[in-house]
Amino acid sequence: MALADSLCELADGESPFPAVVELNVGGQVYVTRHRTLVAVPDSLLWDMFSRSSPQELPKDSKGRFFLDRDGFLFRYVLDYMRDLRLVLPDYFPERSRLLREAEYFQLRELVRLLGQQLEQPTPPSEDSWPDGGSKGPPCSAKPRLAASSSSVTVPASPASSSSDSCPPARRSGYITVGYRGSYTIGRDCQADAKFRRVARITVCGKTSLAKEVFGETLNESRDPDRPPERYTSRYYLKFNFLEQAFDLLAEAGFHMLACSSTGTCAYASDQGEDKIWTSYTEYVFCRG
């Protein structure tokens, strides 16, 4: 029996909403009690699930109530509404984005708590050092010459510059790029074949290295609370051009070490002769 068939009882009378509600928030499915959604008076969820009827709210193809918001950050919004307390992971760089979600859902107390945390200065982490975690700030002191009875003039080298700062050292490490693609080959491999179609490019490696190379093109909302020194395989790129990923890696000083691939072949239809090749390929890059 569908969840919408069971009705809940509220203090002010009978509600047309089910006691247990299924939500689709940006493609992520959540199941929670109706009383949790109306726990904060005058919030957006309270207005949706207490004043409106179920027929007035948007739903997905499976009958779940649909919210076009960030599905991964909504778990923190829902956690707050369960006990009205803000508890976040120790490393959570998404506070500004979560603040935007709190403002959208009109959770005034959550907005206040997140605003206080954003105003507090954040101590620098080891990942902020250019050498990736060495003790003490690099290039903070100039080399000193030993005392001598005679003065010595050292000519400046051609590579020297007037700036006292030295270029940051690039951290070594590995990044694995994988993609699943398909292409169609017609009869006798004619030139009008449909070429490669890349479904998604995945990124595996240390979080700090992946963010350094791919920046804003990395969909880091899939793993928002992972510390920079940890490894992850949950990232993927917002674009589908494999060569663009290679260019970004080359600009960051990475070189390809190895690659491997697997593939399958099947006919596109029982009536035609076109064959569809589907492959999964991984490329291993290194910066020494």
PDB file of C-alpha atoms in Angstrom, residues 170 175 177 201 203 209-218 237-239 241-255 285 287:
ATOM      1  CA  ARG A 170      53.498  21.302  -6.068  1.00  0.00           C
ATOM      2  CA  ILE A 175      44.646  10.952  -9.710  1.00  0.00           C
ATOM      3  CA  VAL A 177      40.125   9.465 -14.169  1.00  0.00           C
ATOM      4  CA  ILE A 201      33.740  11.281 -16.006  1.00  0.00           C
ATOM      5  CA  VAL A 203      37.637  11.299 -10.404  1.00  0.00           C
ATOM      6  CA  LEU A 209      44.576  17.323  -5.314  1.00  0.00           C
ATOM      7  CA  ALA A 210      41.262  16.838  -7.092  1.00  0.00           C
ATOM      8  CA  LYS A 211      40.074  20.305  -6.029  1.00  0.00           C
ATOM      9  CA  GLU A 212      43.383  21.859  -7.051  1.00  0.00           C
ATOM     10  CA  VAL A 213      43.221  20.418 -10.559  1.00  0.00           C
ATOM     11  CA  PHE A 214      39.523  20.593 -11.415  1.00  0.00           C
ATOM     12  CA  GLY A 215      38.296  23.467  -9.234  1.00  0.00           C
ATOM     13  CA  GLU A 216      34.706  24.505  -9.882  1.00  0.00           C
ATOM     14  CA  THR A 217      34.236  21.825 -12.535  1.00  0.00           C
ATOM     15  CA  LEU A 218      34.351  19.191  -9.768  1.00  0.00           C
ATOM     16  CA  LEU A 237      33.132  16.279 -13.390  1.00  0.00           C
ATOM     17  CA  LYS A 238      30.435  18.671 -14.528  1.00  0.00           C
ATOM     18  CA  PHE A 239      31.524  18.354 -18.169  1.00  0.00           C
ATOM     19  CA  PHE A 241      34.743  16.087 -22.550  1.00  0.00           C
ATOM     20  CA  LEU A 242      37.516  13.682 -21.664  1.00  0.00           C
ATOM     21  CA  GLU A 243      40.126  15.819 -23.435  1.00  0.00           C
ATOM     22  CA  GLN A 244      39.196  18.789 -21.247  1.00  0.00           C
ATOM     23  CA  ALA A 245      40.037  16.724 -18.177  1.00  0.00           C
ATOM     24  CA  PHE A 246      43.370  15.763 -19.760  1.00  0.00           C
ATOM     25  CA  ASP A 247      44.172  19.434 -20.450  1.00  0.00           C
ATOM     26  CA  LEU A 248      43.494  20.400 -16.830  1.00  0.00           C
ATOM     27  CA  LEU A 249      45.705  17.588 -15.580  1.00  0.00           C
ATOM     28  CA  ALA A 250      48.513  18.534 -17.974  1.00  0.00           C
ATOM     29  CA  GLU A 251      48.342  22.195 -16.908  1.00  0.00           C
ATOM     30  CA  ALA A 252      48.675  21.061 -13.277  1.00  0.00           C
ATOM     31  CA  GLY A 253      51.828  19.079 -14.093  1.00  0.00           C
ATOM     32  CA  PHE A 254      50.377  15.556 -14.159  1.00  0.00           C
ATOM     33  CA  HIS A 255      51.542  12.859 -16.559  1.00  0.00           C
ATOM     34  CA  PHE A 285      47.942  10.236 -13.710  1.00  0.00           C
ATOM     35  CA  ARG A 287      52.716  14.242 -10.426  1.00  0.00           C
TER      36      ARG A 287
END
